[in-house]
Amino acid sequence: MTDSSVLDLAPVVPVVVVEDVADAVPLARALVAGGLRAIEVTLRTPAALDAIRAVADEVPDAVVGAGTVISPQNVADSVAAGARFLVSPGWTDTLLDAMKKSGVPFLPGVSTTSEVVALLERGVSEMKFFPAEAAGGVPYLKSLAGPLPQARFCPTGGVSLSSAPSYLALKNVGCVGGSWMLPVDAVAAKDWARIETLAREAAGLK
């Protein structure tokens, strides 16, 4: 990754749950063709690490990362599989240390002001805000910009095509994470053209 910031790769980072590793490459190609290069594959399924490996090996234009990273072992396994960034739903000192040592960019998850301050104290200024809608959404992030202008966020969790522009308009938001461009029925039907169209729509958001 030439840019050390995940937040600046694209306005939207697709949050992908891969059930069948055979879907990983065509899915990633469809997202990249639609303009979404940064792809977060969540470690929620047995296929996840193999999916990351396949995308890293076969889709050179994609910047594939691992999501739902919750342990040092997850960090090690993800980087070994080819993940170029890491995203966690929350963080602990142990997990943060492992992500810092990984050598790849990372977004630790926060949902409270105290967690943001604690990360800033540790030299981390780029974070995932999760679960975005449930944790206060746009008004909450807007209120953080005054006292904590140095913190930048990728809100994820309940973000949709209709709500994404409100997040992206905030000066402390670099991108949003979402899965609306990956409808379950489209993935099941292997309708990669539909996913590419939805990705292109998402990539056009400002």
Coordinates of N, CA, C and O in Angstrom, one line a residue, residues 1 3-7 9-10 12-16 36-43 52 55 62-69 74-75 78-79 82-88 99 102-108 126 128 154 175 177:
M1 N 0.8 -1.2 0.0 CA 0.0 0.0 0.0 C 0.9 1.2 0.0 O 1.7 1.4 0.9
D3 N -0.2 4.3 0.3 CA -0.7 5.2 1.3 C -0.8 4.5 2.6 O -1.4 3.4 2.7
S4 N -0.3 5.1 3.7 CA -0.3 4.4 5.0 C -1.6 4.5 5.7 O -1.8 3.9 6.7
S5 N -2.5 5.3 5.1 CA -3.8 5.5 5.7 C -4.9 4.7 5.0 O -5.1 4.9 3.8
V6 N -5.6 3.8 5.7 CA -6.7 3.1 5.2 C -7.9 4.1 4.9 O -8.6 3.9 3.9
L7 N -7.9 5.2 5.6 CA -9.0 6.1 5.5 C -9.1 6.8 4.2 O -10.1 7.4 3.8
L9 N -8.1 5.5 1.1 CA -8.1 4.7 -0.1 C -9.4 4.8 -0.9 O -9.4 4.8 -2.2
A10 N -10.5 5.0 -0.3 CA -11.8 5.1 -1.0 C -12.8 5.6 0.0 O -12.6 5.5 1.3
V12 N -15.7 4.5 0.6 CA -16.4 3.4 1.2 C -15.5 2.1 1.2 O -14.9 1.8 0.2
V13 N -15.4 1.5 2.4 CA -14.7 0.2 2.5 C -15.8 -0.9 2.6 O -16.5 -1.0 3.6
P14 N -15.9 -1.8 1.6 CA -16.9 -2.9 1.8 C -16.5 -3.8 2.9 O -15.3 -4.2 3.0
V15 N -17.4 -4.2 3.7 CA -17.2 -5.1 4.8 C -17.8 -6.5 4.3 O -19.0 -6.6 4.2
V16 N -16.9 -7.4 4.1 CA -17.2 -8.6 3.3 C -17.2 -9.8 4.3 O -16.2 -10.1 5.0
L36 N -14.0 0.3 -5.7 CA -13.7 0.1 -4.3 C -12.5 -0.8 -4.1 O -12.6 -2.1 -4.2
R37 N -11.3 -0.2 -4.0 CA -10.1 -1.0 -3.9 C -9.9 -1.7 -2.5 O -9.3 -2.7 -2.4
A38 N -10.2 -0.9 -1.5 CA -10.0 -1.4 -0.1 C -11.1 -2.3 0.3 O -12.3 -1.9 0.2
I39 N -10.8 -3.6 0.6 CA -11.8 -4.6 0.9 C -11.5 -5.2 2.3 O -10.4 -5.8 2.4
E40 N -12.4 -5.1 3.2 CA -12.3 -5.7 4.5 C -13.0 -7.0 4.5 O -14.2 -7.1 4.5
V41 N -12.2 -8.1 4.7 CA -12.8 -9.5 4.8 C -12.8 -9.8 6.3 O -11.8 -9.8 6.9
T42 N -14.0 -10.0 6.8 CA -14.1 -10.2 8.3 C -13.8 -11.6 8.6 O -14.1 -12.6 7.9
L43 N -13.1 -11.8 9.8 CA -12.7 -13.1 10.3 C -13.9 -13.8 11.0 O -13.8 -14.2 12.1
I52 N -8.8 -14.1 2.1 CA -7.8 -13.1 2.1 C -6.6 -13.5 1.3 O -6.1 -12.7 0.4
V55 N -7.5 -13.4 -2.5 CA -7.6 -12.0 -3.0 C -6.2 -11.4 -3.2 O -5.9 -10.8 -4.2
A62 N -6.6 -4.9 -5.7 CA -7.3 -4.8 -4.5 C -6.3 -4.6 -3.3 O -5.2 -5.1 -3.3
V63 N -6.8 -3.9 -2.3 CA -6.0 -3.7 -1.1 C -6.9 -4.5 0.0 O -7.9 -3.9 0.5
V64 N -6.5 -5.7 0.2 CA -7.4 -6.6 1.1 C -6.9 -6.5 2.5 O -5.7 -6.5 2.8
G65 N -7.9 -6.3 3.4 CA -7.6 -6.3 4.8 C -8.4 -7.3 5.6 O -9.3 -7.9 5.0
A66 N -8.1 -7.4 6.8 CA -8.9 -8.3 7.7 C -9.7 -7.5 8.7 O -9.2 -6.6 9.3
G67 N -10.9 -7.9 8.9 CA -11.8 -7.3 9.9 C -12.1 -8.3 11.0 O -11.8 -9.5 10.9
T68 N -12.8 -7.8 12.0 CA -13.1 -8.6 13.2 C -11.8 -9.2 13.8 O -11.8 -10.4 14.2
V69 N -10.8 -8.4 13.8 CA -9.5 -8.9 14.4 C -9.6 -8.6 15.9 O -9.7 -7.5 16.3
N74 N -5.1 -13.5 15.7 CA -5.8 -13.0 14.5 C -4.9 -12.1 13.7 O -4.9 -12.2 12.4
V75 N -4.2 -11.3 14.4 CA -3.2 -10.3 13.7 C -2.2 -11.1 12.9 O -2.0 -10.9 11.7
S78 N -3.7 -13.1 9.9 CA -4.2 -12.2 8.9 C -3.0 -11.7 8.0 O -3.1 -11.7 6.8
V79 N -2.0 -11.2 8.7 CA -0.8 -10.7 8.0 C -0.1 -11.8 7.2 O 0.3 -11.6 6.0
G82 N -1.8 -12.4 4.0 CA -1.6 -11.3 3.0 C -2.5 -10.0 3.2 O -2.5 -9.2 2.4
A83 N -3.1 -10.0 4.4 CA -3.8 -8.8 4.7 C -2.9 -7.5 4.8 O -1.9 -7.6 5.4
R84 N -3.4 -6.5 4.1 CA -2.6 -5.2 4.1 C -3.1 -4.1 5.0 O -2.5 -3.1 5.1
F85 N -4.2 -4.4 5.7 CA -4.6 -3.6 6.8 C -5.4 -4.4 7.8 O -5.9 -5.5 7.4
L86 N -5.6 -4.0 9.0 CA -6.4 -4.7 10.0 C -7.4 -3.8 10.6 O -7.2 -2.6 10.8
V87 N -8.6 -4.3 10.9 CA -9.7 -3.6 11.5 C -10.2 -4.4 12.7 O -10.5 -5.6 12.6
S88 N -10.4 -3.8 13.9 CA -10.9 -4.5 15.0 C -12.2 -3.8 15.5 O -12.4 -2.6 15.3
M99 N -1.2 -5.2 16.9 CA -1.5 -4.5 15.6 C -0.4 -3.5 15.3 O 0.0 -3.4 14.2
S102 N 2.5 -5.3 13.8 CA 2.2 -6.1 12.6 C 2.9 -5.5 11.4 O 3.1 -6.2 10.4
G103 N 3.2 -4.2 11.3 CA 3.8 -3.6 10.2 C 2.8 -3.2 9.1 O 3.2 -2.7 8.1
V104 N 1.5 -3.3 9.4 CA 0.5 -2.9 8.4 C -0.4 -1.9 9.1 O -0.5 -1.9 10.3
P105 N -1.1 -1.0 8.3 CA -2.0 0.0 8.9 C -3.1 -0.7 9.6 O -3.5 -1.8 9.2
F106 N -3.7 -0.1 10.6 CA -4.8 -0.7 11.4 C -5.8 0.3 11.9 O -5.4 1.5 12.1
L107 N -7.0 -0.1 12.1 CA -8.1 0.8 12.6 C -8.7 0.1 13.8 O -9.5 -0.8 13.7
P108 N -8.2 0.4 15.0 CA -8.9 -0.1 16.2 C -10.2 0.5 16.4 O -10.5 1.7 16.2
E126 N -6.1 7.3 14.0 CA -7.1 6.8 13.0 C -7.8 5.5 13.6 O -7.1 4.6 14.0
K128 N -11.7 3.0 13.9 CA -13.0 2.6 13.4 C -14.0 3.0 14.5 O -13.8 2.8 15.7
C154 N -13.4 5.8 10.7 CA -14.2 5.1 9.7 C -15.4 4.5 10.4 O -15.3 3.5 11.0
C175 N -13.6 7.8 5.7 CA -14.4 6.8 4.9 C -15.4 6.2 5.8 O -15.4 6.4 7.0
G177 N -17.5 2.3 6.5 CA -17.5 0.8 6.2 C -18.9 0.4 6.1 O -19.8 0.8 6.8

